[in-house]
Coordinates of N, CA and C in Angstrom, one line a residue:
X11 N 134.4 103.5 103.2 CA 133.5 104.4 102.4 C 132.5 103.5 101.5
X12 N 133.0 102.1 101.1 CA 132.2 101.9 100.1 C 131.1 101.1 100.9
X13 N 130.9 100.4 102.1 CA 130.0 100.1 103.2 C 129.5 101.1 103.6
X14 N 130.0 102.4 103.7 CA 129.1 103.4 103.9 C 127.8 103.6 103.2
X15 N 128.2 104.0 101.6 CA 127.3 103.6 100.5 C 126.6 102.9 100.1
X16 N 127.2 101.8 100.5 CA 125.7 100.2 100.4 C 124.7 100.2 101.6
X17 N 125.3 100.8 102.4 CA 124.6 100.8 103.2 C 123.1 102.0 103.4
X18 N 124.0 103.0 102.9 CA 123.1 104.7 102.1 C 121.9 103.4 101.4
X19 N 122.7 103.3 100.6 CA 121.7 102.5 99.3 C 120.8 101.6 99.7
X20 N 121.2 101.2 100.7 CA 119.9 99.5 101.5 C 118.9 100.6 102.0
X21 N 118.9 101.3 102.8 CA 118.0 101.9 104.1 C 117.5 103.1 102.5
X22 N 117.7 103.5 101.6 CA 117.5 104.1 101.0 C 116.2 103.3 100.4
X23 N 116.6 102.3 99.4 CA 115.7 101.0 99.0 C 114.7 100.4 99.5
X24 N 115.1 100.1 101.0 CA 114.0 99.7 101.8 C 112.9 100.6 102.1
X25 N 113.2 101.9 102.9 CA 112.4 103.1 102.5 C 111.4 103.5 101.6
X26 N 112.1 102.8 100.4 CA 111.0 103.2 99.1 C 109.8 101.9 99.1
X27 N 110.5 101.3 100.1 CA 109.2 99.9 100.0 C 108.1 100.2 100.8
X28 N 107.0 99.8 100.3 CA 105.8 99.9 101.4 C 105.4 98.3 101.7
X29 N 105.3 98.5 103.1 CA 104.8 97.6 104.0 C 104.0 96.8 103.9
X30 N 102.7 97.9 103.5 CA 101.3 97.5 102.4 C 101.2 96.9 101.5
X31 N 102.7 96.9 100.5 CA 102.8 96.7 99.2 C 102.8 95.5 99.3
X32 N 101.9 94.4 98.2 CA 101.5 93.3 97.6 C 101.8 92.9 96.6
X33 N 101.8 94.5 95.8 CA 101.9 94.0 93.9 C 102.8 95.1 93.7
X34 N 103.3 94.9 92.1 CA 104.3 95.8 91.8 C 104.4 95.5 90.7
X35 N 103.8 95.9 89.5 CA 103.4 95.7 87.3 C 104.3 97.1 87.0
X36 N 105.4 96.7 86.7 CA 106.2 97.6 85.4 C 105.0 97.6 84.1
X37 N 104.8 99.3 83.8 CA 104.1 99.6 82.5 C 105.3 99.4 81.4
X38 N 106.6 99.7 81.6 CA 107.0 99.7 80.6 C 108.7 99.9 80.7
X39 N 109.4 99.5 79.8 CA 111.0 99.2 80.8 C 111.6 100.4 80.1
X40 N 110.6 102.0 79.6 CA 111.4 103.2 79.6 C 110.3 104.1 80.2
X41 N 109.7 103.5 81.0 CA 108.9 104.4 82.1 C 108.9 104.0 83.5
X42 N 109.1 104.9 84.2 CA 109.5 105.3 85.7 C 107.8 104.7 86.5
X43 N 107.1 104.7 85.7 CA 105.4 104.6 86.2 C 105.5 103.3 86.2
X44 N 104.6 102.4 87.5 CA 104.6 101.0 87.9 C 103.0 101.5 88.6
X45 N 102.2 99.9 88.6 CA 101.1 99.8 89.1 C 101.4 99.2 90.3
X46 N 101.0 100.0 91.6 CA 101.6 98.7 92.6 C 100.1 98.8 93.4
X47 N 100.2 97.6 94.3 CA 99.2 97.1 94.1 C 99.3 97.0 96.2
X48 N 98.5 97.3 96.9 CA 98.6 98.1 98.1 C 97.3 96.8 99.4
X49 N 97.5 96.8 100.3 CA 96.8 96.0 101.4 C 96.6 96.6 102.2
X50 N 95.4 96.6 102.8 CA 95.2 96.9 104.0 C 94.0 96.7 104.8
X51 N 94.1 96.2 106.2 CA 93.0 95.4 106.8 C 92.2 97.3 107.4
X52 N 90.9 97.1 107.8 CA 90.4 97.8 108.1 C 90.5 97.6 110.0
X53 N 91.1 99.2 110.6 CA 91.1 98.7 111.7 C 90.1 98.4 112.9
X54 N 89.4 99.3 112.5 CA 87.9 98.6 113.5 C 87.4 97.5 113.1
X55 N 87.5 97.1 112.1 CA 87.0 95.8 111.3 C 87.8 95.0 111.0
X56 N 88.5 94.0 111.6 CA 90.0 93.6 111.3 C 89.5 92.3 109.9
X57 N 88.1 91.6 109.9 CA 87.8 90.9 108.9 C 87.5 91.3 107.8
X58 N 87.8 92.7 107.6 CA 87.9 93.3 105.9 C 89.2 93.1 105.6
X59 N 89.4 93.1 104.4 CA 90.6 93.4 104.2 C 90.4 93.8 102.8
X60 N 91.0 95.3 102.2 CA 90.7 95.8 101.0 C 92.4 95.5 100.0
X61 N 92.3 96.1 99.0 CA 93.8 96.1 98.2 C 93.3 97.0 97.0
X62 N 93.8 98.2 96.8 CA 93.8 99.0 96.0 C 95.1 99.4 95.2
X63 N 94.4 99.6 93.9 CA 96.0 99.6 93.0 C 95.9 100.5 92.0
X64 N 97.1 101.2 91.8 CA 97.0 102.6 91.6 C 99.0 103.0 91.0
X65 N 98.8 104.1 90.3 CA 99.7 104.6 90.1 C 100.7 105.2 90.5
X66 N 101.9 104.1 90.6 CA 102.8 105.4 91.4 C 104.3 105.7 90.2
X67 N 104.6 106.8 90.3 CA 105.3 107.6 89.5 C 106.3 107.7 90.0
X68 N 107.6 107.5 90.0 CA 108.9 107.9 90.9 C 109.4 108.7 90.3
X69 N 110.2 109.5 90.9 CA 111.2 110.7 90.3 C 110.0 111.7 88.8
X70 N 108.7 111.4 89.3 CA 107.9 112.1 87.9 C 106.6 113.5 88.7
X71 N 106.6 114.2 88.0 CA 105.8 115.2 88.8 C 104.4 114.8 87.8
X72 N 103.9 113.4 87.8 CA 102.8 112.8 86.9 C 101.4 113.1 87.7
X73 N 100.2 112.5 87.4 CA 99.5 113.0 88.3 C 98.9 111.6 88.6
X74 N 99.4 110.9 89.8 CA 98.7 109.6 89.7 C 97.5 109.7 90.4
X75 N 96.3 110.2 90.0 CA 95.1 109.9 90.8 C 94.0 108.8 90.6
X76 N 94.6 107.9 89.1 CA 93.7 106.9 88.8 C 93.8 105.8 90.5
X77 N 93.1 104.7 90.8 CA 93.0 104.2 91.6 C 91.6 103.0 91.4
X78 N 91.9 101.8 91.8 CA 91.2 101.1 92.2 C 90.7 100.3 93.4
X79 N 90.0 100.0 93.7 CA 89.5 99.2 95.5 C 88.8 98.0 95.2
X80 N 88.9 97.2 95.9 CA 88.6 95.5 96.1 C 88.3 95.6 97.6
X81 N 87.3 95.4 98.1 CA 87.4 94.9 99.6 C 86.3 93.9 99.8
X82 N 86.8 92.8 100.8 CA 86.0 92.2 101.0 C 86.1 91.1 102.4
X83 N 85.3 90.4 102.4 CA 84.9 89.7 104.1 C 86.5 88.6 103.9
X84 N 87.2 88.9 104.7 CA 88.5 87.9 105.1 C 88.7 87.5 106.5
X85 N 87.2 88.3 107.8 CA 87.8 87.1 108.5 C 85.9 87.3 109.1
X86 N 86.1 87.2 110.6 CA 84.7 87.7 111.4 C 84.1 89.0 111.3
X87 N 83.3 89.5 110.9 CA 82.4 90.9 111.4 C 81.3 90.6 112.4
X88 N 81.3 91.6 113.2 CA 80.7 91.2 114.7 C 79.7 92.8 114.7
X89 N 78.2 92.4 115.3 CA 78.0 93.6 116.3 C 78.4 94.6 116.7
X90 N 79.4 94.2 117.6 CA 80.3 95.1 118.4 C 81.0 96.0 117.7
X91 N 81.7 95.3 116.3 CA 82.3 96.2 115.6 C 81.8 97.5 114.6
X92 N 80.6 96.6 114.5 CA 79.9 97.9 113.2 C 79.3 98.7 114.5
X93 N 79.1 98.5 115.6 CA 78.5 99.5 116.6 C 79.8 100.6 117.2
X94 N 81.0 100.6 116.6 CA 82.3 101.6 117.4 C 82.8 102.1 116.0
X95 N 82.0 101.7 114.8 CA 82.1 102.8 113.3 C 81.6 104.2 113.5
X96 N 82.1 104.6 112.9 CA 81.6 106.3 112.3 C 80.1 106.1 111.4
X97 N 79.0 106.3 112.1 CA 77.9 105.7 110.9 C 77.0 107.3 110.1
X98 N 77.7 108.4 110.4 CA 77.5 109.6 109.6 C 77.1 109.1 108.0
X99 N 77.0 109.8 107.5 CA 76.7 109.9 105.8 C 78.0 109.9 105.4
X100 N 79.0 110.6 105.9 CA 80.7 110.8 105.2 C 81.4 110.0 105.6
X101 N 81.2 108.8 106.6 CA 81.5 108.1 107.5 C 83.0 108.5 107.7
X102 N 84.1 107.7 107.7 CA 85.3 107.8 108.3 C 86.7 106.9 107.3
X103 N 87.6 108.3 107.4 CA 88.6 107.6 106.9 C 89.4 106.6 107.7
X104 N 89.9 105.6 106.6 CA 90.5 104.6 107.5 C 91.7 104.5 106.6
X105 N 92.0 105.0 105.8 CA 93.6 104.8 105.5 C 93.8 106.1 104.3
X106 N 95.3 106.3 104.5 CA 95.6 107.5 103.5 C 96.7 107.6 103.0
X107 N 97.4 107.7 101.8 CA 98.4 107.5 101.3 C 98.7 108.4 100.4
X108 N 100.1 109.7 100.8 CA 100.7 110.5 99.9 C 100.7 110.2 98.3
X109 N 100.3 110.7 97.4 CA 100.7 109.8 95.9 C 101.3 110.5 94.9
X110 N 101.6 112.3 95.5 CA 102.8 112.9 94.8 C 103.3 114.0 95.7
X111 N 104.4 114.8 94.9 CA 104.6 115.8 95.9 C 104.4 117.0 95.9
X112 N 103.0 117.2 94.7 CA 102.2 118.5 94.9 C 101.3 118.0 95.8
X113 N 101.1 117.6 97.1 CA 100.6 117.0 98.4 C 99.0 116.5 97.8
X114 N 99.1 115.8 97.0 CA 97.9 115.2 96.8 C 97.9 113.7 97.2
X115 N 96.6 113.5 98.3 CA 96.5 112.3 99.0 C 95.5 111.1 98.5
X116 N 95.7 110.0 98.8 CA 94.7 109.0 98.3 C 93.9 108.5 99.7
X117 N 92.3 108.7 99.5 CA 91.9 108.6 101.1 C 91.4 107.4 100.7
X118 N 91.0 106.3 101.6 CA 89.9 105.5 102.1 C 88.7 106.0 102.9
X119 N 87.6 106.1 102.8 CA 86.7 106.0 103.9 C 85.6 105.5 103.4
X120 N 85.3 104.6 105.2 CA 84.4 104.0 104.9 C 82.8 104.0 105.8
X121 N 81.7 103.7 105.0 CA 80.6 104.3 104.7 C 79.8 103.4 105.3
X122 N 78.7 103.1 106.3 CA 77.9 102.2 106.6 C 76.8 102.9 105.3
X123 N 76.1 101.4 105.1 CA 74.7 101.4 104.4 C 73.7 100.8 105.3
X124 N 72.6 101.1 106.6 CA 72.4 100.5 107.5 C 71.3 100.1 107.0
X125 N 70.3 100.4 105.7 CA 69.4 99.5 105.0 C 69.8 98.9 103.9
X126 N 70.5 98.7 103.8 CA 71.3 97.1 103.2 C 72.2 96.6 103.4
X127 N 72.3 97.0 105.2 CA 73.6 96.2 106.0 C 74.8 95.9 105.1
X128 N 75.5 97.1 104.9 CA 76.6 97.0 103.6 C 77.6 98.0 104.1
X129 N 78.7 97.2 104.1 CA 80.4 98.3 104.0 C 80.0 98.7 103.2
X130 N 80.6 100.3 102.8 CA 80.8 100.7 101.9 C 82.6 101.3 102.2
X131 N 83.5 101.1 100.7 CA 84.9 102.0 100.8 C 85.1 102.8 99.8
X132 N 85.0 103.4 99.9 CA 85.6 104.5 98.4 C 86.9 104.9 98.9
X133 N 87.6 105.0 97.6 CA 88.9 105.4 97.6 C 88.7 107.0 96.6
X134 N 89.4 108.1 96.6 CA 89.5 109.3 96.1 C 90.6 109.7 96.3
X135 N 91.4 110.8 95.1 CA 92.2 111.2 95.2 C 91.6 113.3 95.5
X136 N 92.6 113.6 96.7 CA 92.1 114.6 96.9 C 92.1 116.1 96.1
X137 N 92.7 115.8 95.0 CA 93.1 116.6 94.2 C 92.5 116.6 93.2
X138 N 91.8 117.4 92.6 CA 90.8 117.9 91.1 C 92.1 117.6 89.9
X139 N 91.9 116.8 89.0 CA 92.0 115.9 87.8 C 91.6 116.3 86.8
X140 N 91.9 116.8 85.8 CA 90.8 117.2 84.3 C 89.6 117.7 84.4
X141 N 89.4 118.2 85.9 CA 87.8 118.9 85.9 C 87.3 117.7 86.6
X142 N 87.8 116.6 87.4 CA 87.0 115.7 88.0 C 88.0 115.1 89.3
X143 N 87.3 114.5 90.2 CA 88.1 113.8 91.2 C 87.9 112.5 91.1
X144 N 89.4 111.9 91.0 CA 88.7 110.7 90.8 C 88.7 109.3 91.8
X145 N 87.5 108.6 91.6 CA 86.9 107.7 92.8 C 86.8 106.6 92.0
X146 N 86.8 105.6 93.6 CA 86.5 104.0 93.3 C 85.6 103.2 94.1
X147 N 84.6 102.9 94.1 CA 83.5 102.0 95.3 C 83.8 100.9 95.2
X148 N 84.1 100.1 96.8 CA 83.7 98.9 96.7 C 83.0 98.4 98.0
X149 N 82.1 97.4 98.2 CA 81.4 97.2 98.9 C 81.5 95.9 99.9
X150 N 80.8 95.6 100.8 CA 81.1 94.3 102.1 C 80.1 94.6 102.2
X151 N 78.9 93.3 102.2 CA 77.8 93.2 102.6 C 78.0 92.6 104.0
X152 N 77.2 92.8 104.8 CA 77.5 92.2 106.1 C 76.7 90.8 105.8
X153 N 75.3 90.5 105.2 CA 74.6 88.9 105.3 C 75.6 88.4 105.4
X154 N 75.2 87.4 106.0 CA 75.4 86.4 106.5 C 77.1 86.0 107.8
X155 N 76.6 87.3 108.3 CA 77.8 87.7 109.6 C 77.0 88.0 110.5
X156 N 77.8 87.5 112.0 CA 77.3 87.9 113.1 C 76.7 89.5 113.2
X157 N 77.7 90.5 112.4 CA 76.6 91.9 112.7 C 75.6 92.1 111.8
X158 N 74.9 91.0 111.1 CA 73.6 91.3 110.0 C 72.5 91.4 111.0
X159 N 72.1 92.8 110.8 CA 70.6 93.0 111.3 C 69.7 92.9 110.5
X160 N 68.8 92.6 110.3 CA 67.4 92.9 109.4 C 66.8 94.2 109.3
X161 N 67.2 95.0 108.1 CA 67.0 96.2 108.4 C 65.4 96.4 108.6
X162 N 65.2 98.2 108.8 CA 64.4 98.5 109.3 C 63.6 99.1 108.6
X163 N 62.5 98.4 108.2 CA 61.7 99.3 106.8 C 61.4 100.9 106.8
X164 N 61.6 101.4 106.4 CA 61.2 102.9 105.9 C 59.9 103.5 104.6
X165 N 59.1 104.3 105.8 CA 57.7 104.8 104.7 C 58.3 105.7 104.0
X166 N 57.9 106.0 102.8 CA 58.7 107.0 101.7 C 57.2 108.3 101.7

């Protein structure tokens, strides 16, 4: 019975780990609320690599929608790659993460800027906040990578 239990308890524990997870800041040793701190490579683009760090609440019906984003050039960006993106205006999500269990999600997507050859990633939580949703920009210039084109001037 009691290998039954440790065992409950391990697969339980591990479960609660994320794969993604990097970081992990206790606010405070009589609060349930930790900053952890999240990775993840972009998959069309495997030389980005972003890390966004954000609120998670356990056992709390809190509203964790604060959120921050960091991305930037960690390996090759190529041609090829920025040509098999989503290059729409709303471009395309590339990662998404549950953040409570009134089903409010944390998206990634990301954004070409094709006149200033620039990633763009915002992070948003999908759920309305005090009258606001809240967001985080961060940006990947392409200069000085194989897919830097010289943009194309525009008459206004």
């Amino acid at each position: 019975m009691k290998k039954l239990i440790a065992t409950i308890a391990g697969v339980l524990l591990l479960s609660a780990c994320d794969r993604n997870e990097v970081g992990d800041v206790s606010l405070g040793l009589f609060t349930t609320k930790d900053i952890k701190i999240d990775m993840f490579t972009d998959p069309l683009i495997p030389g980005v690599t972003c890390h966004v760090a954000s609120i998670e609440a356990d056992l709390s019906l809190a509203d964790p929608s604060d959120s921050s984003i960091a991305c930037r050039q960690t390996g090759e960006i190529t041609a090829n790659m920025i040509a098999a993106i989503d290059k729409s205006k709303s471009g395309d999500v590339v990662f998404k993460k549950s953040k409570s269990v009134l089903f409010k999600n944390m998206k990634i997507r990301r954004i070409f800027d094709p006149q200033n050859q620039t990633l763009m990633y915002l992070a948003y939580s999908t759920k309305e906040t005090s009258g606001s949703f809240k967001h985080s920009l961060s940006t990947v210039p392409l200069w000085g990578t194989d897919a830097y084109q010289e943009p194309v001037a525009t008459s206004d």
